[in-house]
């Protein structure tokens, strides 16, 4: 059970975040204030917000659980971020800052027509709902382990608190809260790693020797270097990371809104680089915590119940409640909540913005006050849908695997459509539409082939976004060339 001191620390911090977010509420706030903060946020704050959004409780609990149960293969995903953040700072940031629209998908309508904007925004909404569900589930796990509270109740109560401060404060509240929480979660993780390593009987170095000589193989392995496409090898994970991160930085409304919120173009470019590069060492920190947890329990510093060991995502929260001193437990749980709340609030705000800009405004001509109402109602609905997904997540074995698979599927190859419009100046609308259909078919095939034992190669689910993107991109060029040469448009 959580000590009363820890409980007070946790409650004070969590309520403080909610009150802080609500403090940005203004009765006369405009839709522009809500969605882009009037382009008034310093670059370092936006960068910390991007970092905190990327971390989330998926990283805080899922990464240690993944490296505890297997190895560092999933860390390869982080190594692809410099590529995406470079392209963001060089090309995507100035493109969006000069676009005149806070929506990431307005460009697709100008290039290919209304269908392209609706397709991409629908894929985005599905991805964000799945992401919110994954994070809300991971936020509830520590409280279930610590206090034995009903996990369904924790999920619902947490989502309500996040929705309230997200809808009252808008993107300004979200970004500032993210920045503060980013510092707290880094400090909490460093504190936990230090306790783990210095608790080893033979000192911190024993953490590395035990993990490196595991019966399952080197726990620090980055995965097989082979060329097979059916497993999560080093190359599969790297290619998946490049495509997902290009999508995040290039067409994800979460990031695009932050580019718009920065004070200047230079601030926006700095935020993209700062937020991306900071994630690399911090994600390594989370994987190292997982390896340290393995060594800690392997040498018998403390017993690990078999029921916890069978659920890797529960190991880190169990360590917190059973091994950390009073006061620190509350701080660590507060850090996990900080990570998750920042990401869910970002998803709620950005999804509401997409509903307003891509679905409501094109068909309704309301006042600015009406737009603010639509933003808040949309945020509530999206938040509730994320809550339902979180409850459904209770049956998954690894939250990282579940989230990455859903992300690859729901992304729908929209990166391919964006790159088609960004790079191809003469791509026809008909060609882009048919190319998109081809990409969706490829994604569906890869996603379902192994599950239903369909004929043909059974590729890893991470490759769905990779091959789907390539199919849309190449299909659009090839079809445009064919129809140009046959005089059909």
GROMACS .gro file of N, CA, C and O in nm, residues 5 21 24 36 46-47 53 61 68 114 124 136 144 155 219 230 308 311 329-330 332 337 353 387 431 444 451 474:
model
  112
    5UNK      N    1   0.225   0.970   0.305
    5UNK     CA    2   0.312   1.077   0.253
    5UNK      C    3   0.320   1.071   0.101
    5UNK      O    4   0.311   1.173   0.032
   21UNK      N    5  -0.306   2.398  -1.550
   21UNK     CA    6  -0.363   2.401  -1.685
   21UNK      C    7  -0.488   2.486  -1.691
   21UNK      O    8  -0.508   2.564  -1.785
   24UNK      N    9  -0.487   2.885  -1.730
   24UNK     CA   10  -0.474   2.952  -1.859
   24UNK      C   11  -0.610   2.983  -1.922
   24UNK      O   12  -0.616   3.041  -2.029
   36UNK      N   13  -0.303   2.765  -3.128
   36UNK     CA   14  -0.163   2.798  -3.157
   36UNK      C   15  -0.102   2.896  -3.057
   36UNK      O   16   0.010   2.943  -3.079
   46UNK      N   17   0.872   2.504  -2.618
   46UNK     CA   18   0.810   2.421  -2.721
   46UNK      C   19   0.890   2.292  -2.739
   46UNK      O   20   0.834   2.184  -2.753
   47UNK      N   21   1.025   2.303  -2.735
   47UNK     CA   22   1.109   2.185  -2.749
   47UNK      C   23   1.089   2.086  -2.637
   47UNK      O   24   1.081   1.965  -2.659
   53UNK      N   25   0.592   1.515  -2.498
   53UNK     CA   26   0.488   1.448  -2.577
   53UNK      C   27   0.538   1.315  -2.629
   53UNK      O   28   0.465   1.215  -2.630
   61UNK      N   29   0.693   0.341  -1.876
   61UNK     CA   30   0.665   0.206  -1.826
   61UNK      C   31   0.692   0.100  -1.933
   61UNK      O   32   0.748  -0.006  -1.905
   68UNK      N   33   1.332  -0.526  -1.988
   68UNK     CA   34   1.332  -0.627  -1.881
   68UNK      C   35   1.302  -0.765  -1.939
   68UNK      O   36   1.367  -0.864  -1.904
  114UNK      N   37  -1.051   1.742  -5.157
  114UNK     CA   38  -1.109   1.727  -5.025
  114UNK      C   39  -1.089   1.587  -4.967
  114UNK      O   40  -1.066   1.570  -4.847
  124UNK      N   41  -0.530   1.022  -3.870
  124UNK     CA   42  -0.470   1.086  -3.754
  124UNK      C   43  -0.556   1.069  -3.629
  124UNK      O   44  -0.506   1.036  -3.521
  136UNK      N   45  -0.344   0.599  -2.124
  136UNK     CA   46  -0.434   0.596  -2.009
  136UNK      C   47  -0.426   0.462  -1.936
  136UNK      O   48  -0.433   0.456  -1.812
  144UNK      N   49  -0.313   0.072  -0.973
  144UNK     CA   50  -0.370  -0.061  -0.948
  144UNK      C   51  -0.275  -0.143  -0.861
  144UNK      O   52  -0.315  -0.212  -0.766
  155UNK      N   53  -0.874   0.465  -1.476
  155UNK     CA   54  -0.867   0.510  -1.615
  155UNK      C   55  -0.967   0.622  -1.639
  155UNK      O   56  -0.934   0.727  -1.698
  219UNK      N   57   2.129  -0.879  -2.293
  219UNK     CA   58   2.011  -0.795  -2.276
  219UNK      C   59   2.029  -0.656  -2.339
  219UNK      O   60   1.933  -0.581  -2.353
  230UNK      N   61   1.037  -1.085  -4.126
  230UNK     CA   62   0.925  -1.139  -4.047
  230UNK      C   63   0.940  -1.112  -3.898
  230UNK      O   64   0.845  -1.130  -3.822
  308UNK      N   65   0.379  -1.080  -1.129
  308UNK     CA   66   0.432  -0.954  -1.180
  308UNK      C   67   0.530  -0.980  -1.295
  308UNK      O   68   0.529  -0.912  -1.397
  311UNK      N   69   0.398  -1.014  -1.641
  311UNK     CA   70   0.343  -0.893  -1.701
  311UNK      C   71   0.451  -0.786  -1.696
  311UNK      O   72   0.457  -0.705  -1.604
  329UNK      N   73   0.848   0.732  -0.364
  329UNK     CA   74   0.746   0.659  -0.438
  329UNK      C   75   0.642   0.754  -0.495
  329UNK      O   76   0.604   0.744  -0.611
  330UNK      N   77   0.596   0.846  -0.412
  330UNK     CA   78   0.498   0.943  -0.460
  330UNK      C   79   0.553   1.028  -0.572
  330UNK      O   80   0.482   1.059  -0.669
  332UNK      N   81   0.791   0.942  -0.792
  332UNK     CA   82   0.804   0.862  -0.914
  332UNK      C   83   0.669   0.840  -0.981
  332UNK      O   84   0.655   0.849  -1.103
  337UNK      N   85   0.277   0.991  -1.407
  337UNK     CA   86   0.155   1.062  -1.443
  337UNK      C   87   0.187   1.188  -1.523
  337UNK      O   88   0.112   1.225  -1.614
  353UNK      N   89  -0.853   2.015  -3.257
  353UNK     CA   90  -0.818   2.110  -3.363
  353UNK      C   91  -0.846   2.053  -3.501
  353UNK      O   92  -0.897   2.122  -3.589
  387UNK      N   93  -1.065   0.669  -2.367
  387UNK     CA   94  -1.091   0.597  -2.242
  387UNK      C   95  -1.140   0.455  -2.271
  387UNK      O   96  -1.098   0.358  -2.206
  431UNK      N   97  -0.442   0.998  -5.994
  431UNK     CA   98  -0.330   0.909  -5.964
  431UNK      C   99  -0.306   0.899  -5.814
  431UNK      O  100  -0.279   0.791  -5.761
  444UNK      N  101  -0.344  -0.325  -4.524
  444UNK     CA  102  -0.440  -0.425  -4.477
  444UNK      C  103  -0.385  -0.566  -4.493
  444UNK      O  104  -0.401  -0.652  -4.404
  451UNK      N  105  -0.224  -1.295  -3.908
  451UNK     CA  106  -0.335  -1.324  -3.816
  451UNK      C  107  -0.432  -1.425  -3.874
  451UNK      O  108  -0.483  -1.513  -3.803
  474UNK      N  109   0.513   0.570  -5.470
  474UNK     CA  110   0.552   0.521  -5.603
  474UNK      C  111   0.433   0.506  -5.695
  474UNK      O  112   0.440   0.537  -5.815
   0.00000   0.00000   0.00000
